[in-house]
Amino acid sequence: MTGISWPHLNQMVCASHLFHGVTLGHGEIAERIACAREPRKLPVVLITEEVVSFL
């Protein structure tokens, strides 16, 4: 998704849970809505020459 921050996306998911689960009384639908998780980023790996120059 572009243009939407992860906290904003999670806020929309929570609002959807509230609307479907509490307001409409459809708890089974609210359980199927997954929370958004920010993808994990891979760490930067140094090449051998960079490690040697660092040491």
Coordinates of N, CA and C in Angstrom, one line a residue:
M1 N 0.8 -1.2 0.0 CA 0.0 0.0 0.0 C 0.9 1.2 0.0
T2 N 0.5 2.2 -0.8 CA 1.3 3.4 -0.8 C 0.4 4.5 -0.3
G3 N 1.1 5.4 0.5 CA 0.4 6.6 1.0 C -0.3 6.4 2.3
I4 N -0.4 5.2 2.8 CA -1.0 4.9 4.1 C 0.0 4.3 5.1
S5 N 0.2 5.0 6.3 CA 1.1 4.5 7.2 C 0.6 3.2 7.9
W6 N 1.5 2.4 8.5 CA 1.1 1.2 9.2 C 0.1 1.5 10.4
P7 N 0.4 2.5 11.2 CA -0.5 2.8 12.3 C -1.9 3.2 11.8
H8 N -2.0 3.9 10.7 CA -3.3 4.3 10.2 C -4.0 3.1 9.7
L9 N -3.3 2.2 9.0 CA -3.9 1.0 8.5 C -4.5 0.1 9.6
N10 N -3.7 0.0 10.7 CA -4.2 -0.8 11.9 C -5.3 -0.1 12.5
Q11 N -5.4 1.2 12.5 CA -6.6 1.9 13.1 C -7.8 1.6 12.3
M12 N -7.7 1.5 11.0 CA -8.8 1.2 10.1 C -9.3 -0.3 10.4
V13 N -8.3 -1.2 10.6 CA -8.7 -2.6 10.9 C -9.4 -2.6 12.2
C14 N -8.9 -1.9 13.2 CA -9.6 -1.9 14.5 C -11.0 -1.4 14.4
A15 N -11.2 -0.3 13.6 CA -12.5 0.3 13.4 C -13.4 -0.7 12.7
S16 N -12.9 -1.5 11.8 CA -13.7 -2.5 11.1 C -14.1 -3.6 12.1
H17 N -13.1 -4.0 13.0 CA -13.4 -5.0 14.0 C -14.6 -4.5 14.9
L18 N -14.5 -3.3 15.3 CA -15.6 -2.7 16.2 C -16.9 -2.7 15.4
F19 N -16.9 -2.2 14.2 CA -18.1 -2.1 13.4 C -18.8 -3.4 13.2
H20 N -18.0 -4.4 12.7 CA -18.6 -5.7 12.4 C -18.9 -6.5 13.7
G21 N -18.0 -6.5 14.7 CA -18.2 -7.3 15.9 C -19.2 -6.8 16.9
V22 N -19.1 -5.5 17.1 CA -20.0 -4.9 18.2 C -21.2 -4.3 17.6
T23 N -21.1 -3.4 16.6 CA -22.2 -2.7 16.1 C -23.2 -3.6 15.3
L24 N -22.6 -4.4 14.4 CA -23.5 -5.3 13.6 C -23.7 -6.7 14.3
G25 N -22.9 -7.0 15.3 CA -23.0 -8.3 16.0 C -22.6 -9.5 15.2
H26 N -21.7 -9.3 14.2 CA -21.2 -10.4 13.4 C -19.7 -10.6 13.8
G27 N -19.6 -11.3 15.0 CA -18.3 -11.6 15.5 C -17.4 -12.5 14.7
E28 N -18.1 -13.4 13.9 CA -17.3 -14.3 13.1 C -16.6 -13.6 11.9
I29 N -17.2 -12.5 11.4 CA -16.6 -11.7 10.4 C -15.4 -10.9 10.9
A30 N -15.6 -10.4 12.1 CA -14.5 -9.6 12.7 C -13.3 -10.4 13.0
E31 N -13.5 -11.7 13.3 CA -12.4 -12.6 13.6 C -11.6 -12.9 12.4
R32 N -12.2 -12.8 11.2 CA -11.5 -13.1 10.0 C -10.7 -12.0 9.4
I33 N -10.9 -10.8 10.0 CA -10.1 -9.6 9.5 C -8.8 -9.6 10.2
A34 N -7.7 -9.7 9.4 CA -6.4 -9.9 9.9 C -5.8 -8.5 10.2
C35 N -5.0 -8.4 11.3 CA -4.2 -7.2 11.6 C -3.1 -7.0 10.6
A36 N -2.8 -5.8 10.3 CA -1.7 -5.5 9.4 C -0.4 -5.5 10.1
R37 N 0.6 -6.1 9.6 CA 1.9 -6.1 10.2 C 2.9 -5.5 9.2
E38 N 3.8 -4.7 9.7 CA 4.8 -4.0 8.9 C 5.8 -5.1 8.5
P39 N 6.1 -5.2 7.2 CA 7.1 -6.2 6.8 C 8.5 -6.0 7.4
R40 N 9.1 -7.1 7.7 CA 10.4 -7.0 8.3 C 11.4 -6.7 7.2
K41 N 12.4 -5.9 7.5 CA 13.5 -5.6 6.6 C 14.7 -6.4 6.9
L42 N 15.4 -6.9 5.9 CA 16.6 -7.6 6.1 C 17.7 -6.7 6.5
P43 N 18.6 -7.2 7.4 CA 19.7 -6.4 7.8 C 20.7 -6.3 6.7
V44 N 21.5 -5.2 6.8 CA 22.5 -4.9 5.9 C 23.7 -5.8 6.2
V45 N 24.2 -6.6 5.3 CA 25.3 -7.5 5.5 C 26.5 -6.9 4.8
L46 N 27.6 -6.9 5.6 CA 28.9 -6.3 5.1 C 29.6 -7.4 4.3
I47 N 30.3 -6.9 3.3 CA 31.1 -7.8 2.5 C 32.5 -8.0 3.2
T48 N 33.3 -8.9 2.8 CA 34.5 -9.2 3.5 C 35.4 -8.0 3.5
E49 N 35.5 -7.3 2.4 CA 36.4 -6.1 2.4 C 36.0 -5.0 3.3
E50 N 34.7 -4.9 3.5 CA 34.2 -3.9 4.5 C 34.5 -4.3 5.9
V51 N 34.5 -5.5 6.2 CA 34.8 -6.0 7.6 C 36.3 -5.8 7.8
V52 N 37.1 -6.2 6.9 CA 38.5 -6.0 7.0 C 38.9 -4.5 7.2
S53 N 38.3 -3.6 6.4 CA 38.6 -2.2 6.6 C 38.1 -1.7 7.9
F54 N 37.0 -2.2 8.4 CA 36.5 -1.8 9.7 C 37.4 -2.2 10.8
L55 N 37.9 -3.4 10.8 CA 38.8 -3.9 11.8 C 40.2 -3.3 11.7

